[in-house]
Amino acid sequence: MTVAQVIIDIPAQQTNRPFDYEIPQELEDIAIPGVRVLVPFGCAGHLRQGFIWHTVDHSEFSGKLKPIAQILDLDPVLNSEMLSLADWLATDTFSFLISCLQTMLPSALRANYQRRFYLNTPLATDDPLNTLLDSDDSGLIPDKIEPSLLAEIKRLERAQQLRIEYQISQRTKIKQEKNYTGILKSAEYEQLRGHARANAVQQIQLLTFLSVSPSFSGNLHSWVTKLPELSTATLNNAVKKGWLKSESVEIYRQPESGSVIAPKQVLTDEQQAAYDAIIGAIQQKQNQTFLLEGVTGSGKTEVYLDAMAYALHLGKTALMLVPEISLTPQMVERVQSRFPGKVAVLHSGLSVGERYDEWRRIERGEATVVVGARSAAFAPLTNIGIMIMDEEHEGSYKQDDMPRYHARDVIQKRAETYHCPVVLGSATPSLESRARAQKGRYQLLRLTKRPNDIQMPTVNIVDMRQAKKVSGKTDLSLKLIEEVKQRLDKHEQSVLLLNRRGYANFVMCRDCGNVIKCPNCDISLTLHRDIHALKCHYCGHQEPIPNECPACHSHNIRDYGAGTQKVEQEIQEIFPEARILRMDVDTTSHKGGHQQIISKFGRHEADILLGTQMIAKGLDFPDVTLVGVINADTSLSLPDFRASERTFQLLTQVSGRAGRAEKLGEVYIQTFNPDNYAIQLAARQDYETFYQQEMRLRHQGGYPPYFYTILISVNHRQEDQAVKKVYQIQRWLQPQLSPEAIVLGPTPRMITRVNNQYYYQLIIKYKNEPRLLAALQTLIMKMQGKSSQGFQLRIDREPLQFM
Ligand SMILES: Nc1ncnc2c1ncn2[C@@H]1O[C@H](COP(=O)(O)OP(=O)(O)OP(=O)(O)O)[C@@H](O)[C@H]1O
Ligand SMILES: [Zn+2]
Ligand SMILES: [Zn+2]
């Protein structure tokens, strides 16, 4: 007897292990690892979905095994690489195996769907599958199907006599179109043309064309490019007359693509050196990670494209991750025009069906280049030659929900399997990555200039403590407004950033710029309106909201922040004639909203683009000569040790949008903290100095990358229960750690109550704790077994958010 070990589709601790099922004999060929099945589960014996994890010869289970009820896939949806990746991911991120397996699949495969088979060659008359045919060449595979019929389908599939498709729903049915092909000889077409009626103009045109290109083949569109007046009726008529044959072929729901062709550039010396290093690793099959640190506009993308082309040239595939927000049509077109027909794009703007089509094109090897956001790290590519992560410092590469993976870790893990290089690129690398490059774990490649002698923009700091403001407008300095006016006069474009990160979460003095900080930590206190207090989220310190500034005694002390809509109105009042586009969560919430705004701005249909941090990336428009940052300080005062790093990154990225072509770019940064090092160094676009300085502070404060961090959070409906539990965890965990490990907290989470659940947390900072991971696994078992009592535990390794 063969036994399938199945992971059941219930994300819970009790079911987080394989369960044994008997494989019926006829299905031995089909029931293999990576295939989804339905199995009876629990005392009621209800059918549940699951994945076959392993197959073994006999079971340790003493009772009688239940058989697998149904097989859902005729081919595994996850191959052995993906299965072991899931295994690693589950351990690495403290997640349920089933959550990892599900994460790797397009959501279409989680939805309701039907399976159909499509015949490539007609069935033999006595084939049992004839009973399933419901059209000339296809049939539905019922959920409850005789194992013998299933085995027959599989046999014919192996012999390539049929193929199997999943149909997600009515809407995402496989799209078919007709292909028309000439089948007669040139002379025969010529003869037919001689006999055609003189007024059958289209027929005559068709036959004339066929007598020259008798075996032409293509869909309606390709025929029409040859014969512009040709109609479907004429083509179908020609089929009836036996001049052409037609067949139905599947078309993929290709996301829209444009036609701008980006010419391949001649690389600069710096680009060439980076390219040579990377392709050397591809060729030598080295599993090396490169950090490509290149100033904004230095041509990093150009290096990626060339390196991918090299991998393809060796017959391998390539993966490129970009942040969701940078996945603009501009970006996608740039890749598609380099690799026509080979690119699959995976992003959240696709419909379930589109995403599934792209996934299948990759799986079948039809798309050999994949561009996508975070979850594209799981693209079912094989034979990977290179994996790239652009803007590697971006927080969106880390998933917030289980599995809490970082896409960087995933591609590095996959690169081990494929012995291929990973390229992490950024103008402002995360400190973690830059530090690894310093230690030699990554190889550092640098691009210090823009190509073609294009200058970096000049950056000016506007000291808002002294600046003259536009009357009645607290957030706009006269200087910035003057600059915008000049651009309007010259018919150039301006980008204005309203930094909303940490909006209204902290308290600042409007006269001296002082931000209220924790006495014990180098971190600003967070405003909690509900309890009228300021709190530190690292050590738990709490104090009342002050009436006056402790530094200058001014009463002009308030929480800080301004809405995009308000600023838009203000600017519109100042420049009634200006065309303003606003980009924030409100204007981009509908599908494609973000891209519409960007394209509109790109066509110069607006003079000013005002937006939140989402405007900081990916824009590459020649008419943008001014970038204004309305409030640089908001992100600086976040209660997070990465506040300076995020501010530096944001200011550098947004500054990099200016003057990318011939016209020189200028940047104005409005700030209440003009002497702050992150702002100063961002103004000089000096990443290296920022890195050195920030590393010193991290060292002093004992923060990453000098320490690893783990966030443990518990929540419960009753606040006192959550508090009790978090202290209990702390008491239990502390003795298992070495004296070098630091446990911060317990503290309440910034938004302590969500959905009537109270959240409390601990942060562990450590360097080398051999027992920690095992202890946390034990903790999970203890907390999520039968005795969970309404508690939920969350363990987040290397969290990007501590709030
Ligand atoms: N070697 C080159 N010669 C001429 N132009 C180039 C070269 N490399 C890149 N460019 C052009 O310079 C501009 C910036 O390049 P690219 O977008 O690749 O930079 P980047 O470093 O990825 O930018 P960012 O990180 O700021 O988005 C593009 O318009 C690109 O076509
Ligand atoms: Zn003050
Ligand atoms: Zn503190």
PDB file of C-alpha atoms in Angstrom, residues 489-719:
ATOM      1  CA  ASP A 489       5.871  80.119 -16.350  1.00  0.00           C
ATOM      2  CA  LYS A 490       8.456  77.946 -18.115  1.00  0.00           C
ATOM      3  CA  HIS A 491       5.907  75.226 -18.776  1.00  0.00           C
ATOM      4  CA  GLU A 492       7.879  72.717 -16.727  1.00  0.00           C
ATOM      5  CA  GLN A 493       6.496  70.302 -14.158  1.00  0.00           C
ATOM      6  CA  SER A 494       6.728  70.170 -10.356  1.00  0.00           C
ATOM      7  CA  VAL A 495       6.391  67.259  -7.969  1.00  0.00           C
ATOM      8  CA  LEU A 496       5.359  68.075  -4.388  1.00  0.00           C
ATOM      9  CA  LEU A 497       5.681  65.505  -1.637  1.00  0.00           C
ATOM     10  CA  LEU A 498       3.529  65.587   1.428  1.00  0.00           C
ATOM     11  CA  ASN A 499       5.150  63.217   3.841  1.00  0.00           C
ATOM     12  CA  ARG A 500       2.307  61.543   5.664  1.00  0.00           C
ATOM     13  CA  ARG A 501       4.199  58.836   7.393  1.00  0.00           C
ATOM     14  CA  GLY A 502       3.415  58.935  11.087  1.00  0.00           C
ATOM     15  CA  TYR A 503       0.732  61.502  10.410  1.00  0.00           C
ATOM     16  CA  ALA A 504      -0.273  63.363  13.557  1.00  0.00           C
ATOM     17  CA  ASN A 505       1.283  60.784  15.778  1.00  0.00           C
ATOM     18  CA  PHE A 506       3.746  62.934  17.609  1.00  0.00           C
ATOM     19  CA  VAL A 507       3.885  66.347  19.196  1.00  0.00           C
ATOM     20  CA  MET A 508       6.093  69.129  17.947  1.00  0.00           C
ATOM     21  CA  CYS A 509       6.700  72.745  18.858  1.00  0.00           C
ATOM     22  CA  ARG A 510       5.895  74.997  15.922  1.00  0.00           C
ATOM     23  CA  ASP A 511       8.338  77.638  17.114  1.00  0.00           C
ATOM     24  CA  CYS A 512      11.509  75.715  17.805  1.00  0.00           C
ATOM     25  CA  GLY A 513      10.887  72.387  16.122  1.00  0.00           C
ATOM     26  CA  ASN A 514      11.323  70.473  19.367  1.00  0.00           C
ATOM     27  CA  VAL A 515       9.713  67.033  19.364  1.00  0.00           C
ATOM     28  CA  ILE A 516       8.847  65.449  22.697  1.00  0.00           C
ATOM     29  CA  LYS A 517      11.051  62.417  23.216  1.00  0.00           C
ATOM     30  CA  CYS A 518      11.295  59.613  25.726  1.00  0.00           C
ATOM     31  CA  PRO A 519      13.766  60.286  28.566  1.00  0.00           C
ATOM     32  CA  ASN A 520      15.026  56.699  28.381  1.00  0.00           C
ATOM     33  CA  CYS A 521      15.216  56.152  24.660  1.00  0.00           C
ATOM     34  CA  ASP A 522      16.213  58.131  21.607  1.00  0.00           C
ATOM     35  CA  ILE A 523      12.738  57.929  20.257  1.00  0.00           C
ATOM     36  CA  SER A 524       9.848  60.347  20.113  1.00  0.00           C
ATOM     37  CA  LEU A 525       6.805  59.719  22.209  1.00  0.00           C
ATOM     38  CA  THR A 526       3.598  58.719  20.528  1.00  0.00           C
ATOM     39  CA  LEU A 527       0.422  60.655  21.001  1.00  0.00           C
ATOM     40  CA  HIS A 528      -2.475  58.637  22.363  1.00  0.00           C
ATOM     41  CA  ARG A 529      -5.520  60.853  22.103  1.00  0.00           C
ATOM     42  CA  ASP A 530      -7.809  58.340  23.742  1.00  0.00           C
ATOM     43  CA  ILE A 531      -5.924  58.442  27.027  1.00  0.00           C
ATOM     44  CA  HIS A 532      -4.531  62.011  26.652  1.00  0.00           C
ATOM     45  CA  ALA A 533      -0.955  60.887  27.066  1.00  0.00           C
ATOM     46  CA  LEU A 534       2.353  60.483  25.296  1.00  0.00           C
ATOM     47  CA  LYS A 535       3.857  57.041  25.393  1.00  0.00           C
ATOM     48  CA  CYS A 536       7.132  55.402  24.501  1.00  0.00           C
ATOM     49  CA  HIS A 537       6.667  52.213  22.570  1.00  0.00           C
ATOM     50  CA  TYR A 538      10.018  50.827  23.400  1.00  0.00           C
ATOM     51  CA  CYS A 539      10.243  51.116  27.182  1.00  0.00           C
ATOM     52  CA  GLY A 540       6.708  51.906  28.229  1.00  0.00           C
ATOM     53  CA  HIS A 541       7.399  55.396  29.616  1.00  0.00           C
ATOM     54  CA  GLN A 542       4.290  57.585  29.753  1.00  0.00           C
ATOM     55  CA  GLU A 543       3.676  61.284  30.415  1.00  0.00           C
ATOM     56  CA  PRO A 544       0.857  63.789  30.003  1.00  0.00           C
ATOM     57  CA  ILE A 545       0.551  65.889  26.833  1.00  0.00           C
ATOM     58  CA  PRO A 546       2.374  69.146  27.644  1.00  0.00           C
ATOM     59  CA  ASN A 547       0.753  72.581  27.303  1.00  0.00           C
ATOM     60  CA  GLU A 548       3.997  74.304  26.547  1.00  0.00           C
ATOM     61  CA  CYS A 549       7.240  73.371  24.845  1.00  0.00           C
ATOM     62  CA  PRO A 550       9.773  72.097  27.416  1.00  0.00           C
ATOM     63  CA  ALA A 551      12.567  73.666  25.366  1.00  0.00           C
ATOM     64  CA  CYS A 552      11.319  77.198  24.549  1.00  0.00           C
ATOM     65  CA  HIS A 553       8.131  77.447  26.610  1.00  0.00           C
ATOM     66  CA  SER A 554       6.075  78.390  23.594  1.00  0.00           C
ATOM     67  CA  HIS A 555       2.428  77.373  23.664  1.00  0.00           C
ATOM     68  CA  ASN A 556       2.519  76.764  19.960  1.00  0.00           C
ATOM     69  CA  ILE A 557       2.994  73.035  20.496  1.00  0.00           C
ATOM     70  CA  ARG A 558       0.726  70.638  18.652  1.00  0.00           C
ATOM     71  CA  ASP A 559       0.508  67.322  16.984  1.00  0.00           C
ATOM     72  CA  TYR A 560       1.937  67.456  13.554  1.00  0.00           C
ATOM     73  CA  GLY A 561       0.618  66.667  10.109  1.00  0.00           C
ATOM     74  CA  ALA A 562      -1.434  68.038   7.247  1.00  0.00           C
ATOM     75  CA  GLY A 563      -3.753  66.368   4.766  1.00  0.00           C
ATOM     76  CA  THR A 564      -3.082  66.238   1.035  1.00  0.00           C
ATOM     77  CA  GLN A 565      -6.525  67.517   0.225  1.00  0.00           C
ATOM     78  CA  LYS A 566      -6.052  70.633   2.313  1.00  0.00           C
ATOM     79  CA  VAL A 567      -2.686  71.352   0.722  1.00  0.00           C
ATOM     80  CA  GLU A 568      -4.140  70.815  -2.738  1.00  0.00           C
ATOM     81  CA  GLN A 569      -6.797  73.448  -2.061  1.00  0.00           C
ATOM     82  CA  GLU A 570      -4.199  75.858  -0.772  1.00  0.00           C
ATOM     83  CA  ILE A 571      -2.016  75.504  -3.826  1.00  0.00           C
ATOM     84  CA  GLN A 572      -5.010  75.808  -6.112  1.00  0.00           C
ATOM     85  CA  GLU A 573      -5.946  79.090  -4.401  1.00  0.00           C
ATOM     86  CA  ILE A 574      -2.446  80.419  -4.955  1.00  0.00           C
ATOM     87  CA  PHE A 575      -2.309  79.251  -8.604  1.00  0.00           C
ATOM     88  CA  PRO A 576      -5.883  79.176  -9.851  1.00  0.00           C
ATOM     89  CA  GLU A 577      -4.718  78.365 -13.387  1.00  0.00           C
ATOM     90  CA  ALA A 578      -2.414  75.453 -12.450  1.00  0.00           C
ATOM     91  CA  ARG A 579      -3.440  71.910 -13.316  1.00  0.00           C
ATOM     92  CA  ILE A 580      -2.908  69.848 -10.181  1.00  0.00           C
ATOM     93  CA  LEU A 581      -2.986  66.069  -9.822  1.00  0.00           C
ATOM     94  CA  ARG A 582      -3.317  64.647  -6.350  1.00  0.00           C
ATOM     95  CA  MET A 583      -2.030  61.179  -5.575  1.00  0.00           C
ATOM     96  CA  ASP A 584      -2.854  59.633  -2.225  1.00  0.00           C
ATOM     97  CA  VAL A 585      -4.790  56.670  -0.851  1.00  0.00           C
ATOM     98  CA  ASP A 586      -8.066  58.338  -1.768  1.00  0.00           C
ATOM     99  CA  THR A 587      -7.298  59.052  -5.405  1.00  0.00           C
ATOM    100  CA  THR A 588      -5.570  55.718  -6.031  1.00  0.00           C
ATOM    101  CA  SER A 589      -7.888  53.281  -4.318  1.00  0.00           C
ATOM    102  CA  HIS A 590      -9.643  52.140  -7.494  1.00  0.00           C
ATOM    103  CA  LYS A 591      -7.972  49.688  -9.825  1.00  0.00           C
ATOM    104  CA  GLY A 592      -5.382  51.358 -12.027  1.00  0.00           C
ATOM    105  CA  GLY A 593      -5.872  54.730 -10.310  1.00  0.00           C
ATOM    106  CA  HIS A 594      -2.222  55.097  -9.485  1.00  0.00           C
ATOM    107  CA  GLN A 595      -1.147  54.373 -13.050  1.00  0.00           C
ATOM    108  CA  GLN A 596      -3.739  56.682 -14.557  1.00  0.00           C
ATOM    109  CA  ILE A 597      -2.406  59.595 -12.554  1.00  0.00           C
ATOM    110  CA  ILE A 598       1.181  58.799 -13.453  1.00  0.00           C
ATOM    111  CA  SER A 599       0.411  58.445 -17.159  1.00  0.00           C
ATOM    112  CA  LYS A 600      -1.529  61.682 -17.165  1.00  0.00           C
ATOM    113  CA  PHE A 601       1.329  63.494 -15.525  1.00  0.00           C
ATOM    114  CA  GLY A 602       3.731  61.818 -17.942  1.00  0.00           C
ATOM    115  CA  ARG A 603       1.743  63.211 -20.881  1.00  0.00           C
ATOM    116  CA  HIS A 604       2.179  66.612 -19.275  1.00  0.00           C
ATOM    117  CA  GLU A 605      -1.550  67.025 -18.787  1.00  0.00           C
ATOM    118  CA  ALA A 606      -0.871  68.554 -15.393  1.00  0.00           C
ATOM    119  CA  ASP A 607       1.656  71.014 -14.032  1.00  0.00           C
ATOM    120  CA  ILE A 608       1.880  69.850 -10.461  1.00  0.00           C
ATOM    121  CA  LEU A 609       1.795  66.368  -8.997  1.00  0.00           C
ATOM    122  CA  LEU A 610       1.043  66.512  -5.295  1.00  0.00           C
ATOM    123  CA  GLY A 611       1.147  63.306  -3.343  1.00  0.00           C
ATOM    124  CA  THR A 612       2.236  61.141  -0.457  1.00  0.00           C
ATOM    125  CA  GLN A 613       5.309  58.890  -0.521  1.00  0.00           C
ATOM    126  CA  MET A 614       3.858  56.930  -3.410  1.00  0.00           C
ATOM    127  CA  ILE A 615       5.147  59.637  -5.761  1.00  0.00           C
ATOM    128  CA  ALA A 616       8.725  59.096  -4.656  1.00  0.00           C
ATOM    129  CA  LYS A 617       9.362  56.125  -6.900  1.00  0.00           C
ATOM    130  CA  GLY A 618       9.701  55.211 -10.484  1.00  0.00           C
ATOM    131  CA  LEU A 619       8.807  58.518 -12.121  1.00  0.00           C
ATOM    132  CA  ASP A 620      11.154  59.243 -14.979  1.00  0.00           C
ATOM    133  CA  PHE A 621       9.767  62.278 -16.791  1.00  0.00           C
ATOM    134  CA  PRO A 622      11.947  64.791 -18.613  1.00  0.00           C
ATOM    135  CA  ASP A 623       9.824  67.872 -17.856  1.00  0.00           C
ATOM    136  CA  VAL A 624      10.032  67.509 -14.083  1.00  0.00           C
ATOM    137  CA  THR A 625      12.551  70.118 -12.959  1.00  0.00           C
ATOM    138  CA  LEU A 626      11.288  70.865  -9.465  1.00  0.00           C
ATOM    139  CA  VAL A 627      10.719  68.605  -6.492  1.00  0.00           C
ATOM    140  CA  GLY A 628       9.378  70.158  -3.309  1.00  0.00           C
ATOM    141  CA  VAL A 629       9.125  68.358   0.008  1.00  0.00           C
ATOM    142  CA  ILE A 630       6.462  70.106   2.036  1.00  0.00           C
ATOM    143  CA  ASN A 631       7.218  68.495   5.375  1.00  0.00           C
ATOM    144  CA  ALA A 632      10.392  66.489   5.712  1.00  0.00           C
ATOM    145  CA  ASP A 633       9.998  66.013   9.454  1.00  0.00           C
ATOM    146  CA  THR A 634       6.996  63.757   9.848  1.00  0.00           C
ATOM    147  CA  SER A 635       8.836  60.534   9.196  1.00  0.00           C
ATOM    148  CA  LEU A 636      11.856  61.734  11.149  1.00  0.00           C
ATOM    149  CA  SER A 637      10.053  61.694  14.450  1.00  0.00           C
ATOM    150  CA  LEU A 638       8.411  58.308  14.171  1.00  0.00           C
ATOM    151  CA  PRO A 639       8.853  56.180  17.265  1.00  0.00           C
ATOM    152  CA  ASP A 640      11.009  53.748  15.383  1.00  0.00           C
ATOM    153  CA  PHE A 641      14.753  53.350  15.265  1.00  0.00           C
ATOM    154  CA  ARG A 642      14.496  53.293  11.474  1.00  0.00           C
ATOM    155  CA  ALA A 643      12.950  56.779  11.377  1.00  0.00           C
ATOM    156  CA  SER A 644      16.123  58.491  10.147  1.00  0.00           C
ATOM    157  CA  GLU A 645      16.805  55.764   7.625  1.00  0.00           C
ATOM    158  CA  ARG A 646      13.285  56.001   6.199  1.00  0.00           C
ATOM    159  CA  THR A 647      13.474  59.785   6.033  1.00  0.00           C
ATOM    160  CA  PHE A 648      16.821  59.671   4.300  1.00  0.00           C
ATOM    161  CA  GLN A 649      15.529  57.119   1.810  1.00  0.00           C
ATOM    162  CA  LEU A 650      12.369  59.042   1.078  1.00  0.00           C
ATOM    163  CA  LEU A 651      14.073  62.389   0.591  1.00  0.00           C
ATOM    164  CA  THR A 652      16.806  60.918  -1.573  1.00  0.00           C
ATOM    165  CA  GLN A 653      14.342  58.970  -3.721  1.00  0.00           C
ATOM    166  CA  VAL A 654      12.006  61.888  -4.252  1.00  0.00           C
ATOM    167  CA  SER A 655      14.882  64.251  -4.994  1.00  0.00           C
ATOM    168  CA  GLY A 656      15.999  61.810  -7.640  1.00  0.00           C
ATOM    169  CA  ARG A 657      12.809  62.489  -9.616  1.00  0.00           C
ATOM    170  CA  ALA A 658      14.066  65.922 -10.635  1.00  0.00           C
ATOM    171  CA  GLY A 659      16.158  66.741 -13.678  1.00  0.00           C
ATOM    172  CA  ARG A 660      16.580  63.268 -15.081  1.00  0.00           C
ATOM    173  CA  ALA A 661      16.992  64.509 -18.657  1.00  0.00           C
ATOM    174  CA  GLU A 662      18.682  67.559 -20.172  1.00  0.00           C
ATOM    175  CA  LYS A 663      16.950  70.141 -17.999  1.00  0.00           C
ATOM    176  CA  LEU A 664      18.612  70.658 -14.652  1.00  0.00           C
ATOM    177  CA  GLY A 665      16.609  69.638 -11.608  1.00  0.00           C
ATOM    178  CA  GLU A 666      16.152  71.513  -8.350  1.00  0.00           C
ATOM    179  CA  VAL A 667      14.843  70.279  -5.027  1.00  0.00           C
ATOM    180  CA  TYR A 668      13.492  72.245  -2.052  1.00  0.00           C
ATOM    181  CA  ILE A 669      13.097  70.481   1.271  1.00  0.00           C
ATOM    182  CA  GLN A 670      10.997  72.283   3.882  1.00  0.00           C
ATOM    183  CA  THR A 671      11.972  71.271   7.406  1.00  0.00           C
ATOM    184  CA  PHE A 672      11.887  72.357  11.013  1.00  0.00           C
ATOM    185  CA  ASN A 673      15.095  70.382  11.588  1.00  0.00           C
ATOM    186  CA  PRO A 674      17.496  71.783   9.015  1.00  0.00           C
ATOM    187  CA  ASP A 675      20.522  70.551  10.957  1.00  0.00           C
ATOM    188  CA  ASN A 676      19.381  66.978  11.255  1.00  0.00           C
ATOM    189  CA  TYR A 677      21.975  64.662   9.705  1.00  0.00           C
ATOM    190  CA  ALA A 678      19.436  62.611   7.738  1.00  0.00           C
ATOM    191  CA  ILE A 679      18.085  65.742   6.085  1.00  0.00           C
ATOM    192  CA  GLN A 680      21.507  67.268   5.511  1.00  0.00           C
ATOM    193  CA  LEU A 681      22.910  64.129   3.979  1.00  0.00           C
ATOM    194  CA  ALA A 682      19.832  63.464   1.863  1.00  0.00           C
ATOM    195  CA  ALA A 683      20.246  67.004   0.521  1.00  0.00           C
ATOM    196  CA  ARG A 684      23.811  66.136  -0.456  1.00  0.00           C
ATOM    197  CA  GLN A 685      22.623  62.748  -1.802  1.00  0.00           C
ATOM    198  CA  ASP A 686      25.420  61.288   0.275  1.00  0.00           C
ATOM    199  CA  TYR A 687      24.384  57.757   1.131  1.00  0.00           C
ATOM    200  CA  GLU A 688      27.810  56.566   2.210  1.00  0.00           C
ATOM    201  CA  THR A 689      28.216  59.192   4.929  1.00  0.00           C
ATOM    202  CA  PHE A 690      24.686  58.593   6.076  1.00  0.00           C
ATOM    203  CA  TYR A 691      25.428  54.897   6.309  1.00  0.00           C
ATOM    204  CA  GLN A 692      28.544  55.449   8.439  1.00  0.00           C
ATOM    205  CA  GLN A 693      26.809  57.844  10.780  1.00  0.00           C
ATOM    206  CA  GLU A 694      23.641  55.803  11.147  1.00  0.00           C
ATOM    207  CA  MET A 695      25.680  52.676  11.831  1.00  0.00           C
ATOM    208  CA  ARG A 696      27.371  54.452  14.739  1.00  0.00           C
ATOM    209  CA  LEU A 697      23.975  55.323  16.199  1.00  0.00           C
ATOM    210  CA  ARG A 698      22.678  51.819  15.710  1.00  0.00           C
ATOM    211  CA  HIS A 699      25.749  50.503  17.429  1.00  0.00           C
ATOM    212  CA  GLN A 700      25.258  52.825  20.380  1.00  0.00           C
ATOM    213  CA  GLY A 701      21.583  52.036  20.659  1.00  0.00           C
ATOM    214  CA  GLY A 702      22.016  48.315  20.121  1.00  0.00           C
ATOM    215  CA  TYR A 703      19.726  48.150  17.099  1.00  0.00           C
ATOM    216  CA  PRO A 704      19.879  46.191  13.839  1.00  0.00           C
ATOM    217  CA  PRO A 705      22.047  45.447  11.973  1.00  0.00           C
ATOM    218  CA  TYR A 706      24.126  45.000  15.132  1.00  0.00           C
ATOM    219  CA  PHE A 707      21.337  43.017  16.719  1.00  0.00           C
ATOM    220  CA  TYR A 708      18.680  40.701  15.374  1.00  0.00           C
ATOM    221  CA  THR A 709      15.156  41.461  16.505  1.00  0.00           C
ATOM    222  CA  ILE A 710      12.055  39.391  17.107  1.00  0.00           C
ATOM    223  CA  LEU A 711       8.689  40.812  17.983  1.00  0.00           C
ATOM    224  CA  ILE A 712       6.360  38.671  20.060  1.00  0.00           C
ATOM    225  CA  SER A 713       2.839  39.902  20.427  1.00  0.00           C
ATOM    226  CA  VAL A 714      -0.204  38.476  22.177  1.00  0.00           C
ATOM    227  CA  ASN A 715      -3.732  39.633  21.947  1.00  0.00           C
ATOM    228  CA  HIS A 716      -6.879  38.849  23.863  1.00  0.00           C
ATOM    229  CA  ARG A 717     -10.383  40.221  24.162  1.00  0.00           C
ATOM    230  CA  GLN A 718      -9.700  41.254  27.737  1.00  0.00           C
ATOM    231  CA  GLU A 719      -6.903  43.669  28.346  1.00  0.00           C
TER     232      GLU A 719
END
